Amino acid sequence: MFDSLKEKLGRFEEEVEDEADTAEAADAADQPAEPDPEATDADTDTDTTEGDDDSLTERAKLFASGKSKITEEELEEPLEQLEFALLQGDVEMRVASEIIEGLREELVGQARAQVKSGEVVVREAIGNALLDVIDVGGIDFDEEIAAREKPVTIIFTGVNGVGKTTTIAKLGRYLEERGYSVVLANGDTYRAGANEQLQKHADNLDLKLISHEQGGDPAAVIYDAVEYAEANEVDIVLGDTAGRLHTSNDLMSQLEKIDRVVGPDLTLFADEAVAGQDATKRAEQFDDAAEIDGVVLTKADADSQGGAAISIAEVTGKPILFLGTGQGYDDIEQFDPEVIVDRLTE
Ligand SMILES: Nc1nc2c(ncn2[C@@H]2O[C@H](COP(=O)(O)OP(=O)(O)OP(=O)(O)O)[C@@H](O)[C@H]2O)c(=O)[nH]1
Ligand SMILES: [Mg+2]
């Protein structure tokens, strides 16, 4: 997962270290010659602090304070290359610029000696720059579920085939494992076979499914499921919806109707990590139609670039809550910005 992104960040670190090394070597060549070892010994023995020795100390200080810092020029090439690599990896342009600016700010003026010796400076700067764009605050899923009045209704939106239905099944298990009772609602009354698909997951997971005939009103199905949950003291309603393009006005107005009629507690937008910038753009568009509270990035197991994972929160202002990491019911992990950044910079 995100291997290619990790490699790019590692390459940047190496390049900055090399630059620091080269610059320091060039500076050392400009330095005053080492004092005569014999003279130094003699000085130390007699503990004198005058004459030549003083001016040498001064020059050494100057060397340490001024010249041995990383300059903007030294960073230019590595930063340019990293920006190019991020854009190639489908990181959104504004987000890539922010990362580059963050790195420039943190690294200019750092001691070259620390940088070239591979102490954590560069890696830390990368981590901070990433965290700045990934960690946008917003809701914490577990806390939100615990705190809200039951039943908590969660609706899933997104384009076709990205993994909404699979995510609902995975979250059904996730929530049951945490002690909540769950009912599924099939608001995908559009696609043939959608009821059967979700029924199969419900059977496998031993969950109740509320569904209507194909062609029915999705808002009505989810409304029924909420009523069922209230009558039976079920904690969580997970409502599926049909995949749709943001350009499909009919389907988008269905989402608005669900919003109006059901008033879901949370609306989560699902998209594929592999879709990169497209996923980022779609998240913005869906958020405009029916405001989203968070994002589930599916198929992260197949994504080495990490472009959407890095960009989507910063662009939408909504946190990524989960990563889908495979086709099995347990292949879902909570998206913790710090853990992700640690993984990318380890
Ligand atoms: N590798 C991988 N495959 C996934 C993941 N999530 C879903 N899939 C697969 O993606 C395909 C589509 O999943 P669905 O859950 O049917 O997608 P959907 O968004 O509900 O599709 P529509 O209802 O047609 O819009 C299935 O083959 C899933 O097994 C994931 O995290 N990793
Ligand atoms: Mg589906």
Short mmCIF file of C-alpha atoms and ligand atoms in Angstrom, two decimals:
data_model
loop_
_atom_site.label_atom_id
_atom_site.label_comp_id
_atom_site.label_asym_id
_atom_site.label_seq_id
_atom_site.Cartn_x
_atom_site.Cartn_y
_atom_site.Cartn_z
CA MET A 1 0.00 0.00 0.00
CA PHE A 2 1.37 3.41 -1.06
CA ASP A 3 4.79 1.86 -1.77
CA SER A 4 5.58 4.14 -4.66
CA LEU A 5 4.77 7.24 -2.59
CA LYS A 6 6.98 5.96 0.19
CA GLU A 7 9.82 5.44 -2.25
CA LYS A 8 9.47 9.00 -3.61
CA LEU A 9 9.63 10.47 -0.13
CA GLY A 10 12.67 8.32 0.65
CA ARG A 11 14.38 9.54 -2.51
CA PHE A 12 13.77 13.16 -1.50
CA GLU A 13 15.34 12.50 1.88
CA GLU A 14 18.43 11.00 0.25
CA GLU A 15 18.76 13.89 -2.18
CA VAL A 16 18.58 16.50 0.55
CA GLU A 17 21.19 14.60 2.54
CA ASP A 18 23.45 14.44 -0.51
CA GLU A 19 23.03 18.17 -1.13
CA ALA A 20 23.93 18.89 2.48
CA ASP A 21 26.97 16.65 2.21
CA THR A 22 28.21 18.26 -1.01
CA ALA A 23 27.62 21.79 0.28
CA GLU A 24 29.44 21.06 3.48
CA ALA A 25 32.38 19.53 1.68
CA ALA A 26 32.59 22.64 -0.53
CA ASP A 27 32.51 24.85 2.56
CA ALA A 28 35.16 22.82 4.31
CA ALA A 29 37.44 23.39 1.32
CA ASP A 30 37.01 27.17 1.89
CA GLN A 31 37.81 26.88 5.57
CA PRO A 32 40.93 28.21 7.20
CA ALA A 33 43.63 25.54 7.33
CA GLU A 34 43.67 23.34 10.40
CA PRO A 35 45.98 24.75 13.04
CA ASP A 36 49.34 23.08 13.33
CA PRO A 37 48.77 20.07 15.60
CA GLU A 38 51.96 20.73 17.53
CA ALA A 39 51.03 24.32 18.17
CA THR A 40 47.60 23.22 19.37
CA ASP A 41 49.10 20.73 21.78
CA ALA A 42 51.40 23.35 23.12
CA ASP A 43 48.51 25.77 23.49
CA THR A 44 46.42 23.25 25.36
CA ASP A 45 49.27 22.34 27.66
CA THR A 46 49.87 25.93 28.63
CA ASP A 47 46.17 26.76 28.55
CA THR A 48 46.65 29.98 26.61
CA THR A 49 43.61 31.70 25.13
CA GLU A 50 45.15 34.48 23.20
CA GLY A 51 46.38 35.32 19.70
CA ASP A 52 45.73 32.96 16.79
CA ASP A 53 43.65 30.61 18.87
CA ASP A 54 41.02 33.27 19.48
CA SER A 55 40.52 34.12 15.87
CA LEU A 56 40.33 30.45 15.00
CA THR A 57 37.54 29.95 17.52
CA GLU A 58 35.71 32.93 16.06
CA ARG A 59 35.97 31.55 12.58
CA ALA A 60 34.82 28.13 13.72
CA LYS A 61 31.80 29.73 15.36
CA LEU A 62 30.96 31.60 12.20
CA PHE A 63 31.26 28.38 10.28
CA ALA A 64 28.95 26.60 12.67
CA SER A 65 26.30 29.30 12.86
CA GLY A 66 26.08 30.71 9.37
CA LYS A 67 27.57 28.72 6.60
CA SER A 68 26.61 25.26 7.72
CA LYS A 69 22.88 25.77 7.32
CA ILE A 70 20.82 24.41 4.46
CA THR A 71 20.00 27.12 1.96
CA GLU A 72 16.99 27.61 -0.26
CA GLU A 73 19.15 27.05 -3.35
CA GLU A 74 20.37 23.69 -2.12
CA LEU A 75 16.77 22.56 -1.65
CA GLU A 76 15.48 23.80 -4.94
CA GLU A 77 16.30 20.80 -7.08
CA PRO A 78 15.17 18.10 -4.63
CA LEU A 79 11.95 20.00 -3.92
CA GLU A 80 11.24 20.43 -7.60
CA GLN A 81 11.76 16.75 -8.20
CA LEU A 82 9.55 15.79 -5.30
CA GLU A 83 6.78 18.08 -6.49
CA PHE A 84 6.96 16.54 -9.94
CA ALA A 85 6.88 13.04 -8.45
CA LEU A 86 3.88 13.86 -6.27
CA LEU A 87 1.95 15.27 -9.22
CA GLN A 88 2.81 12.19 -11.23
CA GLY A 89 1.50 10.13 -8.32
CA ASP A 90 -1.87 11.87 -8.66
CA VAL A 91 -1.54 14.18 -5.69
CA GLU A 92 -3.75 17.20 -6.30
CA MET A 93 -1.74 20.24 -7.42
CA ARG A 94 -2.61 22.53 -4.55
CA VAL A 95 -1.88 19.79 -2.05
CA ALA A 96 1.50 19.03 -3.66
CA SER A 97 2.42 22.75 -3.45
CA GLU A 98 1.46 22.83 0.19
CA ILE A 99 3.65 19.85 0.97
CA ILE A 100 6.57 21.46 -0.88
CA GLU A 101 6.11 24.78 0.92
CA GLY A 102 5.89 23.01 4.26
CA LEU A 103 9.16 21.21 3.55
CA ARG A 104 10.90 24.39 2.40
CA GLU A 105 9.87 26.20 5.55
CA GLU A 106 11.05 23.43 7.83
CA LEU A 107 14.30 22.60 6.09
CA VAL A 108 15.84 25.94 5.11
CA GLY A 109 18.16 26.92 7.93
CA GLN A 110 18.58 23.43 9.38
CA ALA A 111 22.11 22.44 10.29
CA ARG A 112 23.73 20.64 7.37
CA ALA A 113 25.72 18.40 9.67
CA GLN A 114 22.54 16.99 11.18
CA VAL A 115 20.94 16.58 7.80
CA LYS A 116 23.79 14.87 6.04
CA SER A 117 24.37 12.44 8.89
CA GLY A 118 20.80 11.24 8.38
CA GLU A 119 19.58 12.34 11.76
CA VAL A 120 15.82 12.56 11.72
CA VAL A 121 15.53 16.17 10.52
CA VAL A 122 14.45 15.54 6.93
CA ARG A 123 12.19 12.65 7.76
CA GLU A 124 10.53 14.65 10.48
CA ALA A 125 9.98 17.53 8.08
CA ILE A 126 8.38 15.15 5.56
CA GLY A 127 6.15 13.74 8.30
CA ASN A 128 5.05 17.20 9.44
CA ALA A 129 4.34 18.38 5.90
CA LEU A 130 2.22 15.28 5.22
CA LEU A 131 0.39 15.47 8.51
CA ASP A 132 -0.52 19.09 7.77
CA VAL A 133 -2.49 18.06 4.69
CA ILE A 134 -3.86 14.69 5.87
CA ASP A 135 -4.98 15.61 9.35
CA VAL A 136 -7.90 18.01 8.87
CA GLY A 137 -9.71 17.22 12.10
CA GLY A 138 -13.41 16.44 11.74
CA ILE A 139 -15.17 13.48 13.24
CA ASP A 140 -13.71 10.44 14.94
CA PHE A 141 -15.88 7.54 13.80
CA ASP A 142 -15.85 5.45 16.97
CA GLU A 143 -16.48 8.44 19.22
CA GLU A 144 -19.25 9.68 16.97
CA ILE A 145 -21.02 6.31 17.03
CA ALA A 146 -20.69 6.05 20.79
CA ALA A 147 -21.90 9.57 21.46
CA ARG A 148 -24.93 9.77 19.18
CA GLU A 149 -28.46 8.89 20.10
CA LYS A 150 -29.44 5.48 18.71
CA PRO A 151 -30.22 4.45 16.11
CA VAL A 152 -27.35 6.09 14.28
CA THR A 153 -28.07 6.21 10.55
CA ILE A 154 -25.15 6.16 8.14
CA ILE A 155 -25.58 6.58 4.39
CA PHE A 156 -22.94 5.66 1.82
CA THR A 157 -22.58 7.53 -1.45
CA GLY A 158 -20.22 7.41 -4.41
CA VAL A 159 -19.89 6.44 -8.07
CA ASN A 160 -20.45 2.95 -9.51
CA GLY A 161 -18.39 -0.01 -8.48
CA VAL A 162 -16.08 1.69 -5.99
CA GLY A 163 -16.96 -0.63 -3.11
CA LYS A 164 -19.87 0.98 -1.25
CA THR A 165 -21.79 -2.26 -0.73
CA THR A 166 -18.66 -4.16 0.30
CA THR A 167 -17.75 -1.39 2.74
CA ILE A 168 -21.21 -1.57 4.32
CA ALA A 169 -20.77 -5.28 4.88
CA LYS A 170 -17.31 -4.73 6.37
CA LEU A 171 -18.58 -1.97 8.66
CA GLY A 172 -21.51 -4.17 9.68
CA ARG A 173 -19.00 -6.63 11.04
CA TYR A 174 -16.74 -3.88 12.45
CA LEU A 175 -19.64 -2.40 14.44
CA GLU A 176 -20.98 -5.74 15.65
CA GLU A 177 -17.51 -6.61 16.89
CA ARG A 178 -17.64 -3.42 18.95
CA GLY A 179 -20.89 -4.44 20.56
CA TYR A 180 -23.44 -2.59 18.41
CA SER A 181 -26.46 -4.16 16.75
CA VAL A 182 -26.76 -3.35 13.04
CA VAL A 183 -29.45 -3.39 10.37
CA LEU A 184 -28.66 -2.97 6.67
CA ALA A 185 -30.90 -0.99 4.31
CA ASN A 186 -30.66 -1.35 0.57
CA GLY A 187 -31.21 2.11 -0.84
CA ASP A 188 -29.83 0.86 -4.17
CA THR A 189 -33.21 0.27 -5.78
CA TYR A 190 -31.68 1.09 -9.15
CA ARG A 191 -29.33 -1.73 -10.12
CA ALA A 192 -30.65 -5.20 -10.91
CA GLY A 193 -29.23 -7.72 -8.47
CA ALA A 194 -28.47 -5.14 -5.77
CA ASN A 195 -30.94 -6.68 -3.29
CA GLU A 196 -29.51 -10.14 -3.80
CA GLN A 197 -25.94 -8.90 -3.42
CA LEU A 198 -26.61 -7.17 -0.11
CA GLN A 199 -28.82 -10.06 1.08
CA LYS A 200 -25.88 -12.40 0.56
CA HIS A 201 -23.66 -10.21 2.74
CA ALA A 202 -26.44 -9.96 5.34
CA ASP A 203 -26.73 -13.77 5.41
CA ASN A 204 -22.97 -14.24 5.71
CA LEU A 205 -22.79 -11.77 8.57
CA ASP A 206 -26.08 -12.77 10.16
CA LEU A 207 -27.52 -9.28 9.82
CA LYS A 208 -31.06 -8.15 9.07
CA LEU A 209 -31.63 -6.44 5.71
CA ILE A 210 -34.50 -4.08 4.88
CA SER A 211 -35.17 -3.83 1.15
CA HIS A 212 -37.92 -2.91 -1.31
CA GLU A 213 -38.60 -3.93 -4.88
CA GLN A 214 -36.21 -2.72 -7.53
CA GLY A 215 -37.35 0.67 -8.81
CA GLY A 216 -38.71 1.78 -5.43
CA ASP A 217 -37.89 4.96 -3.56
CA PRO A 218 -34.50 4.70 -1.79
CA ALA A 219 -35.52 7.29 0.82
CA ALA A 220 -38.51 5.10 1.72
CA VAL A 221 -36.31 2.00 2.22
CA ILE A 222 -33.94 3.80 4.52
CA TYR A 223 -36.84 5.41 6.37
CA ASP A 224 -38.33 1.92 6.94
CA ALA A 225 -35.00 0.66 8.22
CA VAL A 226 -34.80 3.51 10.72
CA GLU A 227 -38.31 2.68 11.92
CA TYR A 228 -37.32 -0.98 12.21
CA ALA A 229 -34.25 0.01 14.23
CA GLU A 230 -36.30 2.19 16.56
CA ALA A 231 -38.90 -0.53 17.11
CA ASN A 232 -36.29 -3.21 17.72
CA GLU A 233 -33.66 -1.19 19.58
CA VAL A 234 -31.07 -1.66 16.88
CA ASP A 235 -28.12 0.71 17.29
CA ILE A 236 -26.99 1.37 13.75
CA VAL A 237 -28.61 1.60 10.30
CA LEU A 238 -26.20 1.22 7.39
CA GLY A 239 -27.88 2.51 4.23
CA ASP A 240 -26.55 1.61 0.81
CA THR A 241 -27.26 3.76 -2.24
CA ALA A 242 -26.91 3.14 -5.97
CA GLY A 243 -23.67 4.14 -7.62
CA ARG A 244 -24.14 7.34 -9.58
CA LEU A 245 -22.27 9.97 -11.45
CA HIS A 246 -22.47 13.45 -10.06
CA THR A 247 -23.72 14.45 -13.52
CA SER A 248 -26.82 12.27 -13.17
CA ASN A 249 -29.32 14.83 -11.92
CA ASP A 250 -32.06 12.32 -11.10
CA LEU A 251 -29.82 10.19 -8.98
CA MET A 252 -28.21 13.15 -7.28
CA SER A 253 -31.62 14.54 -6.36
CA GLN A 254 -32.39 11.12 -4.81
CA LEU A 255 -29.48 11.70 -2.46
CA GLU A 256 -30.85 15.10 -1.56
CA LYS A 257 -34.22 13.47 -0.87
CA ILE A 258 -32.63 10.90 1.45
CA ASP A 259 -30.98 13.80 3.24
CA ARG A 260 -34.31 15.56 3.58
CA VAL A 261 -36.53 12.61 4.47
CA VAL A 262 -34.22 10.54 6.65
CA GLY A 263 -31.77 13.17 7.91
CA PRO A 264 -28.92 10.66 8.29
CA ASP A 265 -26.51 11.14 11.17
CA LEU A 266 -23.53 10.58 8.91
CA THR A 267 -23.05 10.53 5.17
CA LEU A 268 -19.86 8.80 4.09
CA PHE A 269 -18.43 9.09 0.62
CA ALA A 270 -16.70 6.00 -0.74
CA ASP A 271 -14.22 6.01 -3.58
CA GLU A 272 -11.29 3.99 -4.80
CA ALA A 273 -7.83 5.01 -3.68
CA VAL A 274 -6.63 3.93 -7.12
CA ALA A 275 -8.82 6.60 -8.76
CA GLY A 276 -6.35 9.26 -7.60
CA GLN A 277 -7.31 12.80 -8.63
CA ASP A 278 -10.67 11.62 -9.97
CA ALA A 279 -11.59 10.42 -6.49
CA THR A 280 -10.56 13.77 -5.05
CA LYS A 281 -12.70 15.69 -7.57
CA ARG A 282 -15.70 13.41 -7.04
CA ALA A 283 -15.52 13.81 -3.29
CA GLU A 284 -15.87 17.56 -3.75
CA GLN A 285 -18.81 17.13 -6.13
CA PHE A 286 -20.70 14.72 -3.89
CA ASP A 287 -20.07 16.95 -0.90
CA ASP A 288 -21.77 19.75 -2.81
CA ALA A 289 -24.88 17.63 -3.52
CA ALA A 290 -25.35 15.94 -0.14
CA GLU A 291 -22.84 17.09 2.41
CA ILE A 292 -20.45 14.36 3.45
CA ASP A 293 -18.97 13.87 6.90
CA GLY A 294 -16.09 11.64 5.96
CA VAL A 295 -14.50 9.46 3.33
CA VAL A 296 -13.85 5.74 2.94
CA LEU A 297 -11.02 5.03 0.51
CA THR A 298 -11.42 1.54 -0.87
CA LYS A 299 -8.96 -0.67 -2.75
CA ALA A 300 -6.02 0.91 -0.95
CA ASP A 301 -4.45 -2.56 -1.26
CA ALA A 302 -4.15 -1.93 -5.00
CA ASP A 303 -2.88 1.66 -4.77
CA SER A 304 0.83 2.37 -4.65
CA GLN A 305 0.57 6.10 -5.44
CA GLY A 306 -1.43 7.36 -2.46
CA GLY A 307 -2.54 10.47 -4.40
CA ALA A 308 -6.14 10.38 -3.18
CA ALA A 309 -5.12 9.37 0.34
CA ILE A 310 -2.92 12.45 0.56
CA SER A 311 -5.21 14.92 -1.20
CA ILE A 312 -8.82 14.14 -0.43
CA ALA A 313 -9.00 15.40 3.16
CA GLU A 314 -7.23 18.66 2.41
CA VAL A 315 -9.38 19.36 -0.65
CA THR A 316 -12.76 18.51 0.94
CA GLY A 317 -11.95 19.45 4.52
CA LYS A 318 -13.44 16.06 5.53
CA PRO A 319 -11.39 13.31 7.12
CA ILE A 320 -10.68 9.92 5.62
CA LEU A 321 -12.17 7.53 8.17
CA PHE A 322 -11.38 4.09 6.77
CA LEU A 323 -9.23 2.37 4.21
CA GLY A 324 -10.56 -0.67 2.40
CA THR A 325 -7.67 -3.08 2.08
CA GLY A 326 -9.12 -6.11 0.32
CA GLN A 327 -12.26 -8.01 -0.54
CA GLY A 328 -12.75 -9.83 2.76
CA TYR A 329 -15.02 -8.65 5.56
CA ASP A 330 -12.07 -7.90 7.82
CA ASP A 331 -10.19 -5.94 5.18
CA ILE A 332 -10.93 -2.52 6.59
CA GLU A 333 -8.75 -0.35 8.77
CA GLN A 334 -9.31 2.91 10.51
CA PHE A 335 -7.43 5.75 8.89
CA ASP A 336 -5.26 7.32 11.53
CA PRO A 337 -3.25 10.18 9.99
CA GLU A 338 -0.34 9.71 12.39
CA VAL A 339 -0.11 5.99 11.74
CA ILE A 340 -0.23 6.54 7.98
CA VAL A 341 2.49 9.19 8.13
CA ASP A 342 4.65 6.94 10.32
CA ARG A 343 4.23 4.17 7.80
CA LEU A 344 5.19 6.46 4.93
CA THR A 345 8.30 7.76 6.65
CA GLU A 346 9.52 4.74 8.58
N1 LIG B 1 -9.14 -5.16 -3.65
C1 LIG B 1 -10.22 -4.60 -3.13
N2 LIG B 1 -11.42 -4.80 -3.73
C2 LIG B 1 -12.50 -4.22 -3.18
C3 LIG B 1 -12.42 -3.42 -2.02
N3 LIG B 1 -13.68 -2.97 -1.74
C4 LIG B 1 -14.50 -3.47 -2.68
N4 LIG B 1 -13.80 -4.22 -3.57
C5 LIG B 1 -14.32 -4.93 -4.74
O1 LIG B 1 -14.85 -3.98 -5.65
C6 LIG B 1 -15.94 -4.56 -6.38
C7 LIG B 1 -17.14 -3.65 -6.33
O2 LIG B 1 -17.63 -3.58 -5.01
P1 LIG B 1 -19.10 -3.17 -4.61
O3 LIG B 1 -19.13 -3.16 -3.13
O4 LIG B 1 -20.10 -3.97 -5.30
O5 LIG B 1 -19.11 -1.69 -5.18
P2 LIG B 1 -20.34 -0.67 -5.18
O6 LIG B 1 -19.76 0.68 -5.00
O7 LIG B 1 -21.36 -1.07 -4.21
O8 LIG B 1 -20.85 -0.84 -6.68
P3 LIG B 1 -22.28 -0.36 -7.29
O9 LIG B 1 -23.33 -0.72 -6.31
O10 LIG B 1 -22.40 -1.10 -8.57
O11 LIG B 1 -22.15 1.12 -7.50
C8 LIG B 1 -16.19 -5.92 -5.75
O12 LIG B 1 -15.59 -6.89 -6.55
C9 LIG B 1 -15.49 -5.83 -4.41
O13 LIG B 1 -15.05 -7.07 -3.93
C10 LIG B 1 -11.13 -3.22 -1.41
O14 LIG B 1 -10.94 -2.54 -0.40
N5 LIG B 1 -10.08 -3.85 -2.02
MG MG B 2 -23.39 -1.39 -4.44
#
